[in-house]
Short mmCIF file of C-alpha atoms in Angstrom, two decimals:
data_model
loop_
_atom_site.label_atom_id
_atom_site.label_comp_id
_atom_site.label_asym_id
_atom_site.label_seq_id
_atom_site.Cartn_x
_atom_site.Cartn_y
_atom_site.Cartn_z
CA UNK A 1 108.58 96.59 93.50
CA UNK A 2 109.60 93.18 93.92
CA UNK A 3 113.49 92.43 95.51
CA UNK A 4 114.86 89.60 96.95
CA UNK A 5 114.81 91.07 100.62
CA UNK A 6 111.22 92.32 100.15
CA UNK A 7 109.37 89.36 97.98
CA UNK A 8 105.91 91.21 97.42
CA UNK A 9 102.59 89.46 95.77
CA UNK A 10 101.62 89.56 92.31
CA UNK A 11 98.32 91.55 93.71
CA UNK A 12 99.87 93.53 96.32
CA UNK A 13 102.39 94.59 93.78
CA UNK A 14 100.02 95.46 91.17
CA UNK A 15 98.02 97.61 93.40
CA UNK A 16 101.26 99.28 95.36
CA UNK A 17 103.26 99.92 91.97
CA UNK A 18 100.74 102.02 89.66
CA UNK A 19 99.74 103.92 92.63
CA UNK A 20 95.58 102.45 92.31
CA UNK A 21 95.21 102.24 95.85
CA UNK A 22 95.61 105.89 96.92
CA UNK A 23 94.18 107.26 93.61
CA UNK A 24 92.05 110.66 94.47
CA UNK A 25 91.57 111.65 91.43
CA UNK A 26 88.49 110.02 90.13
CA UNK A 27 85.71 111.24 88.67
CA UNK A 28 83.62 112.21 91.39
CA UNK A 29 86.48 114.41 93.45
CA UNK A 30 83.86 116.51 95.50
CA UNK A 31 83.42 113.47 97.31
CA UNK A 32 79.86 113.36 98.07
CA UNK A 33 77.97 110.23 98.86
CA UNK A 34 76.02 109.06 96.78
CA UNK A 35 72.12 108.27 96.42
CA UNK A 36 69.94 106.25 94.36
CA UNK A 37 68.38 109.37 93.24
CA UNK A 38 71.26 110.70 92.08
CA UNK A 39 72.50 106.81 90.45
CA UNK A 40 69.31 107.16 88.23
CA UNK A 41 69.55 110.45 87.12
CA UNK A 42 73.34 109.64 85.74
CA UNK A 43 72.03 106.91 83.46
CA UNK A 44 75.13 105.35 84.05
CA UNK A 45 74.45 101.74 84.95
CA UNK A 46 71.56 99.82 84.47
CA UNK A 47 73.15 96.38 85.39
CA UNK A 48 75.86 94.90 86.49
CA UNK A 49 78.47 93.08 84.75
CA UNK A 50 76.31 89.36 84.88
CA UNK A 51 73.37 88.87 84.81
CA UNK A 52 71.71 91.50 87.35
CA UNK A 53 71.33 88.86 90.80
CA UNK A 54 68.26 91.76 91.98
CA UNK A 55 66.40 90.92 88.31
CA UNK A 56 66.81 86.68 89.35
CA UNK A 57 66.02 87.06 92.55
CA UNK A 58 62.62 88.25 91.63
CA UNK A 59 62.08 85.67 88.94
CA UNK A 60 62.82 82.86 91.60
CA UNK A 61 62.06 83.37 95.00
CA UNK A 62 58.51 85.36 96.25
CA UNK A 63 60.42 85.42 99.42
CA UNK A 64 58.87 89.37 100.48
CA UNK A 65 62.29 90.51 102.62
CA UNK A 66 63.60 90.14 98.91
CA UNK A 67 61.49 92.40 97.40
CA UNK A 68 63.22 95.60 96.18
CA UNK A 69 61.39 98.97 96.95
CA UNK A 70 60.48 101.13 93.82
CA UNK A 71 59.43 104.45 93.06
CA UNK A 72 56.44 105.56 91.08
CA UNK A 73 59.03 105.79 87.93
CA UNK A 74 60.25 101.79 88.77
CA UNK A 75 63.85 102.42 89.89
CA UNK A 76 65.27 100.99 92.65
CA UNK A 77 65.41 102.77 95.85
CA UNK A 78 67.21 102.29 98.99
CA UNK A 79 64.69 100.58 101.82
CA UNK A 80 64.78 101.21 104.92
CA UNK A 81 98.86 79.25 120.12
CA UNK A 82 102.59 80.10 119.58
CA UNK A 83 103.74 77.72 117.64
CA UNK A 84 106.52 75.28 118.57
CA UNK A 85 109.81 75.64 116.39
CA UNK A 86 109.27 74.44 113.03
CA UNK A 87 111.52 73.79 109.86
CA UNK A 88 111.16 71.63 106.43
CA UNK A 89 112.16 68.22 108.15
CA UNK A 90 109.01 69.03 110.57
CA UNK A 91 106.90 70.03 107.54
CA UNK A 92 107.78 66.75 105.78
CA UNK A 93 107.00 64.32 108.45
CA UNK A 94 103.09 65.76 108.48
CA UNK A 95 101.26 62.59 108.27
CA UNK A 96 98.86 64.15 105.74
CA UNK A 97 96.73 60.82 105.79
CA UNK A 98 95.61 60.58 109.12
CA UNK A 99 94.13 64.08 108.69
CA UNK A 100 92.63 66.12 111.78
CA UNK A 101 89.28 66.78 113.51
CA UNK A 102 87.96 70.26 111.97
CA UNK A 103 86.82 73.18 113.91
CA UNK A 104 85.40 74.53 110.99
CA UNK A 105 81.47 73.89 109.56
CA UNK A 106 81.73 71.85 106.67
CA UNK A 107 79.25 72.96 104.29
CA UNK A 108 79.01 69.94 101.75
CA UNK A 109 75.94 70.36 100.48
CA UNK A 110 73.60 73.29 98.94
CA UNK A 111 71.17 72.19 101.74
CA UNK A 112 73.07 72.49 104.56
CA UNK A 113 74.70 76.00 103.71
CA UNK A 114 75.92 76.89 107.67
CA UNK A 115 78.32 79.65 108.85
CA UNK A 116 80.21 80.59 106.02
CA UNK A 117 81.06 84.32 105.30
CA UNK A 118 81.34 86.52 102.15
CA UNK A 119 84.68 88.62 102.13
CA UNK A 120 84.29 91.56 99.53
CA UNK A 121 87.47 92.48 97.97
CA UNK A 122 85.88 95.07 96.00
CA UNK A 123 88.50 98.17 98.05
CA UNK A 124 91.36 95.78 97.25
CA UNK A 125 91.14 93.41 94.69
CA UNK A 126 88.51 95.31 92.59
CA UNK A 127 91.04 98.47 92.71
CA UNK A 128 93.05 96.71 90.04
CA UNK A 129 89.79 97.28 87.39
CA UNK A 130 90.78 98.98 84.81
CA UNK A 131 88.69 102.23 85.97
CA UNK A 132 88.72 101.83 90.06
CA UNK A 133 90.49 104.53 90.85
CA UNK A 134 88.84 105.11 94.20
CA UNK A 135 89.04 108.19 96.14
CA UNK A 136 88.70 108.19 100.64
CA UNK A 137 84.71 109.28 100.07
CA UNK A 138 83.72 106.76 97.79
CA UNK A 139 86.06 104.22 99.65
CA UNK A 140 83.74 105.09 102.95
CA UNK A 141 80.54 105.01 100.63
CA UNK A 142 81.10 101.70 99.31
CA UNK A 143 82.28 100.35 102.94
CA UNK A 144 79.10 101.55 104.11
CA UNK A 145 76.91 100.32 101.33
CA UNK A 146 78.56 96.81 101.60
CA UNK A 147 77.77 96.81 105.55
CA UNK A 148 74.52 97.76 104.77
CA UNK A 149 73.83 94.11 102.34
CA UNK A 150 75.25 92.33 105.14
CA UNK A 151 78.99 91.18 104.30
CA UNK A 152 80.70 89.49 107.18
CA UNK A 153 84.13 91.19 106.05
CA UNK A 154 85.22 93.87 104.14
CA UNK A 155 89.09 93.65 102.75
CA UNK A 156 91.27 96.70 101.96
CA UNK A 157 94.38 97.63 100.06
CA UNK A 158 97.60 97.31 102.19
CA UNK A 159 98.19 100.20 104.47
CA UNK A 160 101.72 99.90 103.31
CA UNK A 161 101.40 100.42 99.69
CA UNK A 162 101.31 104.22 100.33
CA UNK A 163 100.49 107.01 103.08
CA UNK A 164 97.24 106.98 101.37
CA UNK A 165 96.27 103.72 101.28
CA UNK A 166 97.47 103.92 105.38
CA UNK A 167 94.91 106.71 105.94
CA UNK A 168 91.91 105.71 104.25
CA UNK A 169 92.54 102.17 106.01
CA UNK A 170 92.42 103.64 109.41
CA UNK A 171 89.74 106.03 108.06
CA UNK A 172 87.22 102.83 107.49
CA UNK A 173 88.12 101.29 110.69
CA UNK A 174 87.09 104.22 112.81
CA UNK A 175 83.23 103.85 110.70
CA UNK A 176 82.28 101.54 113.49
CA UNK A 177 81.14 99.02 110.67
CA UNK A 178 79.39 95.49 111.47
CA UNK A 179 81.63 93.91 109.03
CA UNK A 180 85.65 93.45 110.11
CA UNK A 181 87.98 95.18 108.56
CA UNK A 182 91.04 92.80 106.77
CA UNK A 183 93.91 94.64 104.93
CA UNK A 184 95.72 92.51 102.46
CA UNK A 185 99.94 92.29 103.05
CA UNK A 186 102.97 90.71 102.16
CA UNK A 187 104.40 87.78 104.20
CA UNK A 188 107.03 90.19 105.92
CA UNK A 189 106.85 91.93 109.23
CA UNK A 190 107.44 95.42 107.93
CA UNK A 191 103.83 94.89 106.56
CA UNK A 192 102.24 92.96 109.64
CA UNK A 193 103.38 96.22 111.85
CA UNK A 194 102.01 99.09 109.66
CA UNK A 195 98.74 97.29 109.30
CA UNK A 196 98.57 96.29 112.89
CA UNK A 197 98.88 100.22 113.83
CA UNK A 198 95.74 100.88 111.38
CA UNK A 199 92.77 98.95 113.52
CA UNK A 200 91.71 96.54 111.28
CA UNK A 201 90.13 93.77 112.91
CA UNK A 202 92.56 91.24 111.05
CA UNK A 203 95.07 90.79 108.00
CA UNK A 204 94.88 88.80 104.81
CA UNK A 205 99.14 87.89 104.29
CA UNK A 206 100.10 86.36 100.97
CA UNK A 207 103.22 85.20 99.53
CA UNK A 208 103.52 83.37 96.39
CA UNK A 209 103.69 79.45 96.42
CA UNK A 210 104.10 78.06 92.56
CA UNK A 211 107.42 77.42 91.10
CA UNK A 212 106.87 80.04 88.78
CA UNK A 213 106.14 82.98 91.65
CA UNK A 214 108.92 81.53 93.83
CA UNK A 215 111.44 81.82 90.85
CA UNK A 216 110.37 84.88 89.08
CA UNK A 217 108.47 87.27 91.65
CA UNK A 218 110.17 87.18 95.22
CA UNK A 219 113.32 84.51 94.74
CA UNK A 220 112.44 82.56 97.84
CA UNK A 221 112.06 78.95 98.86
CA UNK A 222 109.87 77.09 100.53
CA UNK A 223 112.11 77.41 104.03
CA UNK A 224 111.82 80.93 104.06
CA UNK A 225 108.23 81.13 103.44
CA UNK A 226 107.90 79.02 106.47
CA UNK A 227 110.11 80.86 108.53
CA UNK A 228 108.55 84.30 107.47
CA UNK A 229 104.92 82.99 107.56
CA UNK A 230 105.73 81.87 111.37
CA UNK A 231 107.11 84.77 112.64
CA UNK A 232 104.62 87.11 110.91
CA UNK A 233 101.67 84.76 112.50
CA UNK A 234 103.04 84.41 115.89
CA UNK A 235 103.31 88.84 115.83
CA UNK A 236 99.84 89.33 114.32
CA UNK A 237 98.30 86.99 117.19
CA UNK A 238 99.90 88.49 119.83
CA UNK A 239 97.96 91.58 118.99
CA UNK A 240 94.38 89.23 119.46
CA UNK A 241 94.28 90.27 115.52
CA UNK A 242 92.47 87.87 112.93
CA UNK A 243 95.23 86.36 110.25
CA UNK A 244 94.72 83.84 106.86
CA UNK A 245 98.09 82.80 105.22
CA UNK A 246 97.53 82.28 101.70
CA UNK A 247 99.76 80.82 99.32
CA UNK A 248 99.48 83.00 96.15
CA UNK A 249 98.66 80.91 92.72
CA UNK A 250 98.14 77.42 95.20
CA UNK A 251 95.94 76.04 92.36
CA UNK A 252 99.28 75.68 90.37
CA UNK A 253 101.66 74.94 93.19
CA UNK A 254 102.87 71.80 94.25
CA UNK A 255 100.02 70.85 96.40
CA UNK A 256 101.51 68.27 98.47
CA UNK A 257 103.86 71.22 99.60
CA UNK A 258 100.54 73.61 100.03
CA UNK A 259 99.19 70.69 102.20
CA UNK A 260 102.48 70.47 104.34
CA UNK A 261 102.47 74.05 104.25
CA UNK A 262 98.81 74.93 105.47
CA UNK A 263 99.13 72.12 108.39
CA UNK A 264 102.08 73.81 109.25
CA UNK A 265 100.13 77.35 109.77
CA UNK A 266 96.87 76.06 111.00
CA UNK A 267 99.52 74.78 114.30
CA UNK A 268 100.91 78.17 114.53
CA UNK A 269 97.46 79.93 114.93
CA UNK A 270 96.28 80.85 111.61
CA UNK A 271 92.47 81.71 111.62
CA UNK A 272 92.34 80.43 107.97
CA UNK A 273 94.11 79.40 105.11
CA UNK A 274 93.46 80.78 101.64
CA UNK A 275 93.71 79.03 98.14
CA UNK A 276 93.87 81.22 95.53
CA UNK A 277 93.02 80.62 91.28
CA UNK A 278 95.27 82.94 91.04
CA UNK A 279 95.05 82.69 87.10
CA UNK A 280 91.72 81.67 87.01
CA UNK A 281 92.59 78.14 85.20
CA UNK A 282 90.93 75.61 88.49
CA UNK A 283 88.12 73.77 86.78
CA UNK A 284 84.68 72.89 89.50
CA UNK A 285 86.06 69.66 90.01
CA UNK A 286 89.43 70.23 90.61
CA UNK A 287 88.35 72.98 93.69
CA UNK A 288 86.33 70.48 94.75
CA UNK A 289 89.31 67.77 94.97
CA UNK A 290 91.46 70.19 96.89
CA UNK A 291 89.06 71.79 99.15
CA UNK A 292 87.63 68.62 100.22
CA UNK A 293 91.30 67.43 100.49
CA UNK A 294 92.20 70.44 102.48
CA UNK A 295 89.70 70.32 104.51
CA UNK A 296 90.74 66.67 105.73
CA UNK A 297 94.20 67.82 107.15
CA UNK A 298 93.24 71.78 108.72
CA UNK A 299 91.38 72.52 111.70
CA UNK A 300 91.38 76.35 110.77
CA UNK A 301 89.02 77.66 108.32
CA UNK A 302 89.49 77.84 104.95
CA UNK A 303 89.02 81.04 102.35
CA UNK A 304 89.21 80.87 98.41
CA UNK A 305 89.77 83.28 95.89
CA UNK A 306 88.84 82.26 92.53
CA UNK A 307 89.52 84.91 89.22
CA UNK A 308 87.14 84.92 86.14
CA UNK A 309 89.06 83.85 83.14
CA UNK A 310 87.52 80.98 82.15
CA UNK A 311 84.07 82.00 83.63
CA UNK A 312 84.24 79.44 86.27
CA UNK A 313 83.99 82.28 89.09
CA UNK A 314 80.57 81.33 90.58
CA UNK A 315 80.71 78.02 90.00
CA UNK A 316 84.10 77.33 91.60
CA UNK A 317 82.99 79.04 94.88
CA UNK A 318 79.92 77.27 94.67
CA UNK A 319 81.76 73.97 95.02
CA UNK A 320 84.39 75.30 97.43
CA UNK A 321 81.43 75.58 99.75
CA UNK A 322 79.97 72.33 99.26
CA UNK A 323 84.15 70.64 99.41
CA UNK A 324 84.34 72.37 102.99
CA UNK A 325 85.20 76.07 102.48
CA UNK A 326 84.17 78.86 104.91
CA UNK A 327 84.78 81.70 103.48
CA UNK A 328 84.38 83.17 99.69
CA UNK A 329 85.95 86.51 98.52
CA UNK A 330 83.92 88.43 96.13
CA UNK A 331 84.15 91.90 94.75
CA UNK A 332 80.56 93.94 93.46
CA UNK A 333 79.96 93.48 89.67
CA UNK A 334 83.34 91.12 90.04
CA UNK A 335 85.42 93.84 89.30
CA UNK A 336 89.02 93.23 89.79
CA UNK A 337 92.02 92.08 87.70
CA UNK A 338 92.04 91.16 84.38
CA UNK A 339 88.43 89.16 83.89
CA UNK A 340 87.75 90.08 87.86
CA UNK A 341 86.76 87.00 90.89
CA UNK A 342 83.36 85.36 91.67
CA UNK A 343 80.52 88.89 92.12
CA UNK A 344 78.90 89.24 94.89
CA UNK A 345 75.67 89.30 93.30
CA UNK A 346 76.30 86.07 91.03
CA UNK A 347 77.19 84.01 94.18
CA UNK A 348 74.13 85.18 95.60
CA UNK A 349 72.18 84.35 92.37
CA UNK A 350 73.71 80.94 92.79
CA UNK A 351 72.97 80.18 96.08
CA UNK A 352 69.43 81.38 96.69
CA UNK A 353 68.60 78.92 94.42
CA UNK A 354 70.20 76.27 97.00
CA UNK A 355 68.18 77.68 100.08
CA UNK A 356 65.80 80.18 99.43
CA UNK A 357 65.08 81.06 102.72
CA UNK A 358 69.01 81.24 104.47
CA UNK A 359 70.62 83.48 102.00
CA UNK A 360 67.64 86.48 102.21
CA UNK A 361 67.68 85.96 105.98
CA UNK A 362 71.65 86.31 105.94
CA UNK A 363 72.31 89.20 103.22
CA UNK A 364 69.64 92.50 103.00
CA UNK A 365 69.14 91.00 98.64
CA UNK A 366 66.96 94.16 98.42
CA UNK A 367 70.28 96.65 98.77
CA UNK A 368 71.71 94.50 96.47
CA UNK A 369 70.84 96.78 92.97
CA UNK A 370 71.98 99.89 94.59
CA UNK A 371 75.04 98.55 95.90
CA UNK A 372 75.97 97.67 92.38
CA UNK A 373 74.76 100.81 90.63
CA UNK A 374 76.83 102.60 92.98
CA UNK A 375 79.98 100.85 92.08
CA UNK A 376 79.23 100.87 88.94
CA UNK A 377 78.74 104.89 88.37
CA UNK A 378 82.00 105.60 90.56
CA UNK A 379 84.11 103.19 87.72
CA UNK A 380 81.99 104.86 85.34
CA UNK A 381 80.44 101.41 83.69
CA UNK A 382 78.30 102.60 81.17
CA UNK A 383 79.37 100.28 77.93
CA UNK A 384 76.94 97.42 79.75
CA UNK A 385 73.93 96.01 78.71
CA UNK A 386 70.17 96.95 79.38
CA UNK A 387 69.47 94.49 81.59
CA UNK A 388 68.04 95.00 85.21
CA UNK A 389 65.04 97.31 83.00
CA UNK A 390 64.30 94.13 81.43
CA UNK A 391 64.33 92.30 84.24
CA UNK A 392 62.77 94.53 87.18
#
């Protein structure tokens, strides 16, 4: 999928060329939503893919607004700026030492957790599971369910990757959700128009930043991601639409360029930037190095994306919040490629622990175990271990 006049994301691309994201043939094509009554009876799930954050939740905190309702059998039921012109020689004469005056809540430590926001990626990223093969119904159920635990955004495949993708996109937007709608794009304006027709309250845009992504997926150079990123920006704000620039695999790009880079889109209007572990190598300290560093030179706020393949998920987000991060991407049961991102319910394991008042006053912890069982059952997870029967 990837040309030299059309440089696409490693993600995007994934997602876009085996046809995942407008998949209606899954196993549940009647497209009914589903109940918890109808979860338990499949014997399908009975945890999630950690260690089930409903089962530590009641082993830590007697906090009663987390207290899952049960029926008489013990399952889980549900309760009721334009930016001036700007080129390289600009880029390189960003004094990144003087650093600016941020806009955005720091949240540096695990008892002063303020104003970030969770963005599941479990209708983009978590399409690339092995087994995701969502259909428009279950998309809707899970948008629904994921509203209903609280999630500040919810992030969907790009309305350009197909006609389907483009109509179940415009689909969730009409649901009147709490939670804004992002779709995920390419840094190219063919994208930024199709998803600005959809209604999504803003757009994710990602191009890749590493030597190896500039060289081997889309062929460009750091001028023309600037020039692209601009224009695409500058469009997407005209519309009064929310937009993050990411730099795809930033962990392993030059960061002194992602620095430059970021300053660069924070002036022209970006709502945040986003650092991605792409290949899920960034140890806890190193995310905390670069957040912290990032933090010092943006005004804008700041989203991370952080893949599972050394375990290091939870953890990493963990510290990105406490280096100056705002926002954390998360899919439910941290499905997604390869070894997934951080799970929702793992973060939230993490960070009730930190304040166990905030986080049950911020997410509904008692939808939590239906949320996952219902993602789990539509991927068909049943290979997992016994685990929230132990624990509830």
């Amino acid at each position: 999928m990837s040309t030299a006049n059309n440089p696409i994301s490693h993600h995007t691309s994934h997602t876009m060329g085996n046809g995942a994201s407008s998949s209606n043939e899954s196993a549940h094509e009647d497209g009914e939503n589903l109940d918890n009554n109808e979860l338990n009876r499949s014997g399908v799930l009975e945890a999630s893919l950690v260690i089930p954050a409903a089962g530590l939740f009641s082993l830590t905190t007697n906090v009663q607004s987390c207290e899952p309702a049960r029926s008489d059998e013990g399952a889980v039921t549900e309760a009721s700026s334009p930016c001036s012109s700007a080129d390289s020689t600009w880029c390189e004469s960003v004094d990144l030492d003087q650093g600016t005056n941020t806009k955005a809540t720091s949240i540096y430590s695990p008892g002063n957790l303020a104003n970030f926001s969770i963005i599941d990626s479990t209708l983009r990223e978590g399409e690339q599971f092995a087994t995701a093969h969502f259909d428009t119904a279950q998309k809707m159920e899970i948008a629904r369910a994921l509203d209903d635990f609280g999630v500040e955004y919810i992030e969907l495949t790009s309305p350009a990757a197909s006609e389907q993708s483009r109509a179940d996109c415009e689909a969730i937007c009409k649901l009147g959700l709490k939670a804004k709608i992002l779709c995920h794009i390419r840094c190219n304006m063919e994208d930024a128009r199709i998803a600005v027709q959809t209604g999504v309250d803003g757009i994710n845009m990602c191009i890749g930043t590493s030597s190896h992504l500039m060289k081997h997926s889309h062929g460009k150079d750091m001028a023309y991601i600037i020039a692209k990123a601009k224009e695409v920006i500058e469009f997407v704000k005209s519309k009064n639409i929310e937009i993050r620039f990411s730099g795809e695999d930033s962990f392993r790009s030059d960061f002194d360029e992602i620095l430059k880079l970021y300053t660069l889109v924070d002036h022209c209007g970006a709502d945040r930037v986003g650092i991605a572990d792409t290949v899920g190598g960034a140890t806890p300290r190193e995310v905390f190095e670069k957040i912290d560093t990032l933090r010092k030179v943006v005004s804008c706020d700041i989203e991370t994306h952080f893949h599972n393949d050394t375990g290091c998920a939870i953890a990493n987000a963990y510290v990105a919040l406490e280096a100056g991060a705002t926002h954390i991407d998360t899919t439910v049961l941290g499905i997604g490629e390869r070894n997934g991102i951080t799970p929702l319910g793992g973060l939230m394991a993490a960070l009730i622990l930190a304040d166990r008042q905030y986080i049950p006053n911020k997410y509904k912890i008692e939808k939590l175990s239906y949320l996952e069982r219902l993602v789990a059952q539509i991927i068909e997870l049943s290979d997992v271990k016994q685990l929230v029967a132990k624990f509830m």
